[in-house]
CSV table of C-alpha atoms in Angstrom, one decimal:
chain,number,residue,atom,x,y,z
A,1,UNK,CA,-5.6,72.2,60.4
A,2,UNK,CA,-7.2,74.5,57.9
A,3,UNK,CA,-9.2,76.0,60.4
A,4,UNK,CA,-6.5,76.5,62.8
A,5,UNK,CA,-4.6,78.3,59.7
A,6,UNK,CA,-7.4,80.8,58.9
A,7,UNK,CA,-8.0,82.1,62.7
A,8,UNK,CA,-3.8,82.7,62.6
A,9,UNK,CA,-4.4,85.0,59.6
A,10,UNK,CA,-7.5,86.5,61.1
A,11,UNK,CA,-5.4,87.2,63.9
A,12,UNK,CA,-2.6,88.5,62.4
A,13,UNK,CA,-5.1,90.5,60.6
A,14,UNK,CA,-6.7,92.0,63.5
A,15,UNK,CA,-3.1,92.7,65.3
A,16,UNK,CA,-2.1,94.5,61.9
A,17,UNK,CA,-6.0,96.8,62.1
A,18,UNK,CA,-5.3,97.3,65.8
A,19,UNK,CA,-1.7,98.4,65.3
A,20,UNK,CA,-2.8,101.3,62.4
A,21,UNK,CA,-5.5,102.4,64.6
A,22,UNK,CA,-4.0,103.1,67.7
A,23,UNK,CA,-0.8,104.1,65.7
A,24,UNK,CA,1.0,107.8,65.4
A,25,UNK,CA,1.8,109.1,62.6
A,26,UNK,CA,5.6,107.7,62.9
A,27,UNK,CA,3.6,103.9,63.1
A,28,UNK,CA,1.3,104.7,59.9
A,29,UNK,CA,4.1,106.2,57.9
A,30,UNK,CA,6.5,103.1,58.8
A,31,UNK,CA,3.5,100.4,57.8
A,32,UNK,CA,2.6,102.0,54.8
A,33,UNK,CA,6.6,102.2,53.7
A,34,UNK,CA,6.7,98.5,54.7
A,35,UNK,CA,3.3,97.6,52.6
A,36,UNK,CA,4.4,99.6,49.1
A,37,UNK,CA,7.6,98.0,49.4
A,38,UNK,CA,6.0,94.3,49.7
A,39,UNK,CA,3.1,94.3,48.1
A,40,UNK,CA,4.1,96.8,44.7
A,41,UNK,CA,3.0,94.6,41.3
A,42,UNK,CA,0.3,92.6,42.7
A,43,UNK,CA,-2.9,90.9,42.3
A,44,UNK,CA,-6.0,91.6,43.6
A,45,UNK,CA,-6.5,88.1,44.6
A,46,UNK,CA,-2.7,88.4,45.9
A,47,UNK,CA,-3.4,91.2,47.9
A,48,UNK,CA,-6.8,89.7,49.4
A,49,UNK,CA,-4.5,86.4,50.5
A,50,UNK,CA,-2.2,89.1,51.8
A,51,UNK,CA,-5.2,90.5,54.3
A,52,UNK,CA,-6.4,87.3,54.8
A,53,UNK,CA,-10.0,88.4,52.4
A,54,UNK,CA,-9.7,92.0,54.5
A,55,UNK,CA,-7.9,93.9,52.1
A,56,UNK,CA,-11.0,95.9,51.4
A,57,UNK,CA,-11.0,96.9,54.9
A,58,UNK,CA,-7.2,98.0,54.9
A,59,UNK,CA,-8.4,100.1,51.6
A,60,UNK,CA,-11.2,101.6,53.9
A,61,UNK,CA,-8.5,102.9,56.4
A,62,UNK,CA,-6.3,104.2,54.0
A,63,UNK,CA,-8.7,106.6,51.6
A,64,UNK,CA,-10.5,107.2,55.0
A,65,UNK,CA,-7.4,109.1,56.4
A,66,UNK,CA,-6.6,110.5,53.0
A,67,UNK,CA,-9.9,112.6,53.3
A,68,UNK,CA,-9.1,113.1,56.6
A,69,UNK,CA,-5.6,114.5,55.9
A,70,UNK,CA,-4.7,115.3,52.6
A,71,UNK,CA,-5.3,119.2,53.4
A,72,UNK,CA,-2.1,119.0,55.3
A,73,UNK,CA,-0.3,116.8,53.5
A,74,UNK,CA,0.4,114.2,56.4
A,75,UNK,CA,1.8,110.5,54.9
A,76,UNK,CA,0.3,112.1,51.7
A,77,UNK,CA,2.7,110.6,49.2
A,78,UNK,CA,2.9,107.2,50.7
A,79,UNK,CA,-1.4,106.9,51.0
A,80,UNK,CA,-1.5,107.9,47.4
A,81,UNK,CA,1.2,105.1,46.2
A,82,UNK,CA,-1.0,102.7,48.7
A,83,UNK,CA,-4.2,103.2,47.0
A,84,UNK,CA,-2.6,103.2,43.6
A,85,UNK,CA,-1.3,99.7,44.6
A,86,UNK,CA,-4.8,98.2,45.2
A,87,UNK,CA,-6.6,100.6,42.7
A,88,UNK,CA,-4.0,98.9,39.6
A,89,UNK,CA,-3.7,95.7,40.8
A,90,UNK,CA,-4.9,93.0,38.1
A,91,UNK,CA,-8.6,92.0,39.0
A,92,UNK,CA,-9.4,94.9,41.1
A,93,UNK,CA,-12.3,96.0,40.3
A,94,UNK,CA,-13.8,96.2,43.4
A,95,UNK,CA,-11.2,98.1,44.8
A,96,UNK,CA,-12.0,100.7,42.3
A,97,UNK,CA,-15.6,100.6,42.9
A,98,UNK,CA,-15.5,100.8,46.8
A,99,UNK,CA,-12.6,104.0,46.3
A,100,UNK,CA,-15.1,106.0,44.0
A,101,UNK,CA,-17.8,105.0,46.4
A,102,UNK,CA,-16.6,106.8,49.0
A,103,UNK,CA,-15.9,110.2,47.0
A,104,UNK,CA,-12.5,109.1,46.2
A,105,UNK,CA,-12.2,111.1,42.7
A,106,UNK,CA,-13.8,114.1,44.4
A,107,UNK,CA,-10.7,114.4,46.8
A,108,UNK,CA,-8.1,113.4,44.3
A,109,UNK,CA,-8.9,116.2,42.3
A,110,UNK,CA,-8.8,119.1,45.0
A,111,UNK,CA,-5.3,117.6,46.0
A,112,UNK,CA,-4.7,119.4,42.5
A,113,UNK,CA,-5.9,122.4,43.4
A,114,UNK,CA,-4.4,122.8,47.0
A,115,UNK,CA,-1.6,125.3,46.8
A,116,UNK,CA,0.3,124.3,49.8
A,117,UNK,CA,0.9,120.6,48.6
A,118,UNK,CA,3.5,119.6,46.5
A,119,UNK,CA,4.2,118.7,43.2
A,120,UNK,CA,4.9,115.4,44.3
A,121,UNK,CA,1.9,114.8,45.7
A,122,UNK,CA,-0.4,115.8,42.7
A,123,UNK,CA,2.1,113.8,40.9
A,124,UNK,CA,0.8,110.9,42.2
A,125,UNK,CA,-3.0,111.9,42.4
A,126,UNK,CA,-2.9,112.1,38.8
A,127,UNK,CA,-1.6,108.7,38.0
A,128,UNK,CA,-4.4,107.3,40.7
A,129,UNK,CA,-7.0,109.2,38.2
A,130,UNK,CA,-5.3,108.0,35.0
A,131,UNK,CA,-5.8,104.6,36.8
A,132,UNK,CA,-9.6,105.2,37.3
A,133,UNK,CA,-9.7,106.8,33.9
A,134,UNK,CA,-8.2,103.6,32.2
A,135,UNK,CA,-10.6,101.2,33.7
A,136,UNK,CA,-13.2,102.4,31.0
A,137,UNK,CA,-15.9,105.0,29.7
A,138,UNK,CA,-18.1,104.8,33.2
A,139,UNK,CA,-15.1,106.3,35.2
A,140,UNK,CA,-14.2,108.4,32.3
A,141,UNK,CA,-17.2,110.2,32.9
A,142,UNK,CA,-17.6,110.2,36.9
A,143,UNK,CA,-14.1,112.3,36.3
A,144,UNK,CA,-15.7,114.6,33.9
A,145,UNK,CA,-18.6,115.2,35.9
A,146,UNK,CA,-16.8,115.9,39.2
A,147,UNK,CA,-15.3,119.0,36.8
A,148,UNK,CA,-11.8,117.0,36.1
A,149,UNK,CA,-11.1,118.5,32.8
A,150,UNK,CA,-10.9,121.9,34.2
A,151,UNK,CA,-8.8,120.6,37.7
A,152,UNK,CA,-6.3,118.2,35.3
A,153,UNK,CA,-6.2,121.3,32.8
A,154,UNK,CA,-5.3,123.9,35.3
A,155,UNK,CA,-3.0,121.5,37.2
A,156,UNK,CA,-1.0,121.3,34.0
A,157,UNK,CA,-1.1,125.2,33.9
A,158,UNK,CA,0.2,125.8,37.1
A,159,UNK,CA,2.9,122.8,37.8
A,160,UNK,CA,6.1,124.0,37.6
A,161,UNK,CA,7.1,119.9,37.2
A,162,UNK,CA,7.2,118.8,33.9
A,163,UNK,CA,6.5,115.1,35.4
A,164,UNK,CA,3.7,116.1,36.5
A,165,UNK,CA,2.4,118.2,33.4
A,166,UNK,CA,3.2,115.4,31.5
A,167,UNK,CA,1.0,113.1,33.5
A,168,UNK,CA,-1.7,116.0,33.2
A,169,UNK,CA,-1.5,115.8,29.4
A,170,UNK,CA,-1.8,111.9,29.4
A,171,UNK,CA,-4.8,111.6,31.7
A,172,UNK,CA,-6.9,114.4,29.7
A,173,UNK,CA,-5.7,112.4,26.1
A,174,UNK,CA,-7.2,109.1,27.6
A,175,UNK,CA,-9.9,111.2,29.0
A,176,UNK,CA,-10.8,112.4,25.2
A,177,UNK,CA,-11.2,108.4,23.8
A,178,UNK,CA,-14.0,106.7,24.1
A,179,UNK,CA,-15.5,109.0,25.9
A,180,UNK,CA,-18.6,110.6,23.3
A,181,UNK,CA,-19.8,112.5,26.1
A,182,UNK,CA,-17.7,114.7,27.7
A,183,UNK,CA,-15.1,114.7,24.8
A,184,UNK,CA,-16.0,118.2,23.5
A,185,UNK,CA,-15.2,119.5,27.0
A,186,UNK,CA,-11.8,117.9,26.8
A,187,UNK,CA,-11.3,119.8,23.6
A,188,UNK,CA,-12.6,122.9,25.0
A,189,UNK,CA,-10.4,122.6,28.2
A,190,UNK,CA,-7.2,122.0,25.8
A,191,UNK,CA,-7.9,125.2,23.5
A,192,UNK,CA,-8.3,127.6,27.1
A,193,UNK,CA,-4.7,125.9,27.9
A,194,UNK,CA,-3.3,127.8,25.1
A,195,UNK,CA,-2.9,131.4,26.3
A,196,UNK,CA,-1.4,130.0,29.7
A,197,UNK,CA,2.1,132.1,30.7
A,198,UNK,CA,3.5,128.3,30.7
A,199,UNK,CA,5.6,127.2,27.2
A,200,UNK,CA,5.7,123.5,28.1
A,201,UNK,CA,2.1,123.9,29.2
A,202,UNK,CA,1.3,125.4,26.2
A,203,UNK,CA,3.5,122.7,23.7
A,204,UNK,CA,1.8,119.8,26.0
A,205,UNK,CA,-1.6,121.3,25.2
A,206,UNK,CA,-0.8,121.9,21.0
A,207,UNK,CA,0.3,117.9,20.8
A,208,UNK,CA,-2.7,117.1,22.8
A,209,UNK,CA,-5.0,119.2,20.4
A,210,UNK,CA,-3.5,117.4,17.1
A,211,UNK,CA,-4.7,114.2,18.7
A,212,UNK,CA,-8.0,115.5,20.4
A,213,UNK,CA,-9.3,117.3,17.1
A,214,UNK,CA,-9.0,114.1,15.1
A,215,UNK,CA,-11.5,112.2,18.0
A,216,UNK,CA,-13.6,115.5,17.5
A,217,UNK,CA,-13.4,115.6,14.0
A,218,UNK,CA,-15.3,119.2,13.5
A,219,UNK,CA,-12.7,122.2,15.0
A,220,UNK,CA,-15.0,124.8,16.5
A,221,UNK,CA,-14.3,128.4,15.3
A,222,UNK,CA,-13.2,129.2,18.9
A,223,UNK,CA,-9.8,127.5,18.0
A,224,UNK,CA,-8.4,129.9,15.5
A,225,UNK,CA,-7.7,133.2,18.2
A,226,UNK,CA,-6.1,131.3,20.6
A,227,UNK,CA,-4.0,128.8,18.1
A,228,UNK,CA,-2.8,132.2,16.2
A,229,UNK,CA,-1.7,133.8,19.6
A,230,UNK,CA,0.8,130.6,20.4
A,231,UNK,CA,2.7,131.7,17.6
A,232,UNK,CA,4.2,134.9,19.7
A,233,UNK,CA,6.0,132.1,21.8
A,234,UNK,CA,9.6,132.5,21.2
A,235,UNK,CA,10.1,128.7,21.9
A,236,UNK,CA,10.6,127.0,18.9
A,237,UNK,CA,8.8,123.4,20.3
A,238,UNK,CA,5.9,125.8,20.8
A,239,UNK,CA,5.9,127.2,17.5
A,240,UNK,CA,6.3,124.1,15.1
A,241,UNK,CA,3.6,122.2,16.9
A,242,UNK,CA,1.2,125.4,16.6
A,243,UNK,CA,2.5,125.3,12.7
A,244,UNK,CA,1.2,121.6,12.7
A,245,UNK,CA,-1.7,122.1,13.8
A,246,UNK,CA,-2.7,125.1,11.3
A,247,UNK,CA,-2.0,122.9,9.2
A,248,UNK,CA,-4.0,119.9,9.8
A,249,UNK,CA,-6.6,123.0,10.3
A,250,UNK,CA,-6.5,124.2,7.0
A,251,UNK,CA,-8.5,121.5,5.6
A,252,UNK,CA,-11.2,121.7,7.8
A,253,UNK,CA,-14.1,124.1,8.2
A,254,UNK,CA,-12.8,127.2,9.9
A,255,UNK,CA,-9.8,127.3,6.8
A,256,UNK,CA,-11.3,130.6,6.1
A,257,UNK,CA,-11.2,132.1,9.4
A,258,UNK,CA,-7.6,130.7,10.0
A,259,UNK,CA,-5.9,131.9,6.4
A,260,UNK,CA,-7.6,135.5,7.3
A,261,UNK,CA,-6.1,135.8,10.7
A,262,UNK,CA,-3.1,134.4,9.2
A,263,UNK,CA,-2.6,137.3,6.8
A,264,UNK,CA,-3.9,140.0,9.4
A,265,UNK,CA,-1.2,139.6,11.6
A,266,UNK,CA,1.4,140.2,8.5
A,267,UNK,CA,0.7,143.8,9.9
A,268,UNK,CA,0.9,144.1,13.8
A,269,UNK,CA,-1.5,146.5,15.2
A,270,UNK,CA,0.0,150.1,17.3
A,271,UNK,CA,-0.9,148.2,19.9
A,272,UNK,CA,0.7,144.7,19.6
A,273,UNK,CA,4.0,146.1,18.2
A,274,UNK,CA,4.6,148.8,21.0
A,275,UNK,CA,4.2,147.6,24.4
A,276,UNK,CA,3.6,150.3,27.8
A,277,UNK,CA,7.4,151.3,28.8
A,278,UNK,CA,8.6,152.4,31.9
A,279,UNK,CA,9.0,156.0,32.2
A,280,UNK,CA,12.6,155.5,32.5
A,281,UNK,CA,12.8,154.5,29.1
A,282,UNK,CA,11.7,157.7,28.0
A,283,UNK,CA,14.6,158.9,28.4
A,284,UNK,CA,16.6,159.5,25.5
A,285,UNK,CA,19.7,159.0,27.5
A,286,UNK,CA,18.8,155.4,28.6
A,287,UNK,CA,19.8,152.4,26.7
A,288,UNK,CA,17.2,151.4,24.0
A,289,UNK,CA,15.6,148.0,24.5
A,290,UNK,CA,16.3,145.4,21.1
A,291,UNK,CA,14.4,142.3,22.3
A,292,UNK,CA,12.1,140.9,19.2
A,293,UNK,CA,8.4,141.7,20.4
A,294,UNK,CA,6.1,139.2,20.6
A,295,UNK,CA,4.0,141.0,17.9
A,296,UNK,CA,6.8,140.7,15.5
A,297,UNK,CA,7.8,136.7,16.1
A,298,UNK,CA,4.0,136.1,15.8
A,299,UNK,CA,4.3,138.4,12.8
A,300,UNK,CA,7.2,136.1,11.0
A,301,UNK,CA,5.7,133.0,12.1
A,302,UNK,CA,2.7,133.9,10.4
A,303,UNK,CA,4.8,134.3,7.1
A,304,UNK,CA,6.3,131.1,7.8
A,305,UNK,CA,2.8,129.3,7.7
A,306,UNK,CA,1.7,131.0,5.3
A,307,UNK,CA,4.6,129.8,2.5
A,308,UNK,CA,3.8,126.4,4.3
A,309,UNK,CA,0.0,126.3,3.3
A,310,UNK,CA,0.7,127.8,0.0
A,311,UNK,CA,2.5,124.5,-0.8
A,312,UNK,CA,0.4,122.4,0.5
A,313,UNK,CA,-2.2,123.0,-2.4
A,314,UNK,CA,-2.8,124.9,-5.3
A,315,UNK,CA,-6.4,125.6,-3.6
A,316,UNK,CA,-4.8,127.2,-0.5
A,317,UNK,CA,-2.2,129.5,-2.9
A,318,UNK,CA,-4.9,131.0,-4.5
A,319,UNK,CA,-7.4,130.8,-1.7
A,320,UNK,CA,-4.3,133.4,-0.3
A,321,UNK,CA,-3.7,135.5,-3.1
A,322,UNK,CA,-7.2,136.9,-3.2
A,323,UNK,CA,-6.8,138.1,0.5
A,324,UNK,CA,-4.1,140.0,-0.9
A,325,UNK,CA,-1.3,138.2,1.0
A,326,UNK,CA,1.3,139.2,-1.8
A,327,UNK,CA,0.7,142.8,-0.5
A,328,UNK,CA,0.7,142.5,2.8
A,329,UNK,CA,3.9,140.1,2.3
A,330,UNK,CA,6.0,142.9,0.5
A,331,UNK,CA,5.0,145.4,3.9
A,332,UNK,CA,7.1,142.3,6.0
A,333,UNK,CA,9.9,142.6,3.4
A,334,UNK,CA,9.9,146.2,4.4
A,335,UNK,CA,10.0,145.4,8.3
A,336,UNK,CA,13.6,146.2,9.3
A,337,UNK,CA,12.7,145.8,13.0
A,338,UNK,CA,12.6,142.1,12.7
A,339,UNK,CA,14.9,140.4,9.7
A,340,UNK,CA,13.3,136.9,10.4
A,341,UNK,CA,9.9,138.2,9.6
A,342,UNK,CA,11.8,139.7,6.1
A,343,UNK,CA,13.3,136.4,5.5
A,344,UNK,CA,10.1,134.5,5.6
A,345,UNK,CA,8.0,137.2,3.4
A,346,UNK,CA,10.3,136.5,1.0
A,347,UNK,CA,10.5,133.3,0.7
A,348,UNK,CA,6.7,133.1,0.4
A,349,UNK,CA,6.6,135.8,-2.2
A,350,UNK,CA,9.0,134.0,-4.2
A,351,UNK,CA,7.3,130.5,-4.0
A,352,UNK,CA,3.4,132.7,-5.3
A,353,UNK,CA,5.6,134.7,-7.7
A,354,UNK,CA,7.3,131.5,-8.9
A,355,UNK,CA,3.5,129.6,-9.2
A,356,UNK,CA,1.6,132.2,-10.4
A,357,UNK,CA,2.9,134.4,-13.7
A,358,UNK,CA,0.2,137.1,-12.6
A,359,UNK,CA,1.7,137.7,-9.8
A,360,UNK,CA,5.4,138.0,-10.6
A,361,UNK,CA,3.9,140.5,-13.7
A,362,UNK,CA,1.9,142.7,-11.1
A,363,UNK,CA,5.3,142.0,-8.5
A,364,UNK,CA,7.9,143.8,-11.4
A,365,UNK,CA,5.4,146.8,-11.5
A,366,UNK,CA,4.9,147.3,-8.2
A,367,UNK,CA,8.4,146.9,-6.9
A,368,UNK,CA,10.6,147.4,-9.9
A,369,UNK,CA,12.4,144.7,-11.9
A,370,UNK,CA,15.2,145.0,-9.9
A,371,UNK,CA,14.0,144.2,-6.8
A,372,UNK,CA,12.0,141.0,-8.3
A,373,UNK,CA,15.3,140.0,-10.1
A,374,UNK,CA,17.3,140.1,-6.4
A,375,UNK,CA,14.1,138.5,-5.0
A,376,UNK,CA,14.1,135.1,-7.2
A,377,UNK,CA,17.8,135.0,-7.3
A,378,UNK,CA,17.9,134.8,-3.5
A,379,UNK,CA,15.1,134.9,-1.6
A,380,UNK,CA,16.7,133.8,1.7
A,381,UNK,CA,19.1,136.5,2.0
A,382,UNK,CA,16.9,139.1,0.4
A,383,UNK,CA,16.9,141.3,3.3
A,384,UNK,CA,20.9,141.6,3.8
A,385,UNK,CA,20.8,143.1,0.5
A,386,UNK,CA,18.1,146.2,0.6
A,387,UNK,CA,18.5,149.9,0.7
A,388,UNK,CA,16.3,152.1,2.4
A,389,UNK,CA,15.2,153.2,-0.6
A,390,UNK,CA,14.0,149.5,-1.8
A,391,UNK,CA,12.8,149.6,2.0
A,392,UNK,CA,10.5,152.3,1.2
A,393,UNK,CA,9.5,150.6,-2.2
A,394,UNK,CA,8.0,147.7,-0.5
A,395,UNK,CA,6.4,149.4,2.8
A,396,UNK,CA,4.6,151.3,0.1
A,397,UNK,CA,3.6,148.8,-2.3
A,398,UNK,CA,0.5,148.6,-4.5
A,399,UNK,CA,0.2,145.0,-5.6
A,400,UNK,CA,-3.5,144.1,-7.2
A,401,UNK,CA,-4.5,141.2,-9.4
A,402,UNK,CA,-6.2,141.1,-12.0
A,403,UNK,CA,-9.8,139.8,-11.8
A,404,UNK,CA,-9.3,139.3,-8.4
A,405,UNK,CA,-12.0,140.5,-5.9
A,406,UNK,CA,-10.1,141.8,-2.4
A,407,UNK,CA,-10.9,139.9,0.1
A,408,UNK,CA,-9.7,141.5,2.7
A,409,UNK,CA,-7.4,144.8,3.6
């Protein structure tokens, strides 16, 4: 009776194989809608009693005409959920094995890179990769090796779907633990992220880093230019987790690079804080443009982290006050172009004026006692209150300390 049994299913089995190859693509596309909506949650031992001990061979067919196909995009969406069903299914490990034997990764990761698929599609690609990646350090690397940092990376870059640059964020944050070998690449691939045109690219990339650079440990240098450049973003998510991070930053080994580059920016460059214009508006009769400058949000963010780090410790404070940051401080209180940049000098200068008496005493006779006076009664609304003579004052200003060596200019 048994026997009788296992020929039905071998015969069911070989109607089902002769049925998908002979079928169109209307046939495929119906059987594979009929198998992710029967088989979605199970075992690999499930699915095997499903195909009779053939479900390998069903696996076969399926990444066979995905490398076939996927160029086109033909049943793309419903292969991909296929394979994810026997690729996550509990005890498959030799599903995974036979899908990467066959170049599986290799082709999941040009569906990234293929412009004219959708998002959808590298949607799912990406969870089949995180699926690989989870299965431990061995498959970890065969993505690293097949250059998956870079595709994942850019994939998150591009996508214009935050599901999917969410997903791209996840799979290179697993792809960073417990991986010793390719981890630094990770890193690497996250800190070129950073300059991308993208702001939910660029915030994905900054929470991603946080985590990343404690698996790391030791930043590399390399980190400070483009971390300082987020700051121009004029989203806020972009900016506080970029804050974070210069702070966690600050206690490692590029602290010196990053409180310098910090304090440079206080004074945007001619050519940061005055963009090309179209000839247009030349013309003194055209309406003049008001929009804050990228130079000038980076320059107020700056200020911002800088009366962050100066709380943080009284190393950092005076770490800051011998690269002359009161100084350059005083020129932002001067900056009338930009009043959040104002309102954040000030509050810093307050805060070292208020920990350090040298400063305040160099502060009255550089500025004037008045100004100092209107400065620690109300350092927030500071700039609401200046003349353009005070204006002038501290654009101008001359502060120096005492048995201080300058730093920097």
């Amino acid at each position: 009776m048994s026997s009788i049994r296992e020929q039905e299913a071998v015969s069911r089995l070989m109607t089902f194989f002769k049925e998908w190859d002979n079928g169109n693509k209307v046939t495929r596309s119906r059987i594979l809608k009929n198998f992710i909506s029967c088989n979605q949650g199970r075992t690999g031992p499930e699915l095997e009693q499903e195909f009779s001990q053939g479900g390998s061979l069903f696996l076969a067919r399926l990444t066979t005409w995905l490398r076939l196909s996927y160029m086109f995009g033909t049943c793309l969406k419903e292969i991909l959920q296929s394979i994810s069903i026997f690729l996550s299914a509990a005890g498959s490990s030799r599903y995974k094995v036979e899908f990467v034997e066959v170049g599986g990764i290799l082709t999941l990761l040009e569906i990234l890179d293929l412009k004219q698929l959708n998002e959808e599609h590298k949607l799912e690609a990406l969870r089949i990769v995180q699926i690989l990646a989870r299965a431990g350090r061995k498959y970890k690397e065969l993505i690293c090796e097949s250059y998956g940092v870079r595709a994942v990376a850019e994939c998150l870059a591009k996508s214009k779907m935050e599901d999917t640059q969410e997903e791209a964020q996840v799979l290179l944050e697993v792809l960073a633990h417990g991986n010793p070998k390719y981890q630094t690449q990770v890193y690497k691939g996250l800190i070129a992220l950073l300059p991308c045109a993208s702001p939910k690219a660029q915030h994905l990339a900054l929470q991603t880093l946080r985590i990343v650079q404690d698996i790391v440990q030791k930043p590399l240098p390399a980190i400070v230019e483009p971390l300082l450049g987020a700051l121009q973003s004029m989203h806020m998510e972009v900016q506080c987790e970029a804050l974070q991070l210069i702070r966690e930053l600050s206690r490692t080994e590029v602290r010196a690079t990053l409180l310098q580059g910090l304090v440079m920016r206080l004074r945007p460059s001619q050519k940061d804080g005055v963009p090309p214009k179209p000839q247009i508006l030349e013309d003194l009769a055209a309406p003049q443009m008001s929009d804050p400058l990228p130079a000038f949000i980076q320059q107020a963010a700056c200020a911002r982290a800088i009366g962050m780090l100066a709380r943080e410790s009284a190393e950092l404070c005076e770490q800051m006050i011998r690269l002359r940051v009161v100084h350059h401080l005083l020129y932002v209180m001067g900056n009338i172009d930009h009043t959040e940049s104002q309102r954040q000098a000030s509050l810093a200068v307050a805060y070292f004026a208020s920990m350090s008496p040298v400063v305040e005493e160099q502060l009255r006779i550089a500025i004037g006692e008045k100004l100092v006076q209107m400065l620690m009664d109300n350092a927030e609304m500071l700039y609401m209150k200046l003349d353009p003579i005070q204006v002038d004052v501290l654009v101008s200003n001359h502060v120096n300390i005492p048995g201080v060596k300058e730093e920097a200019e």
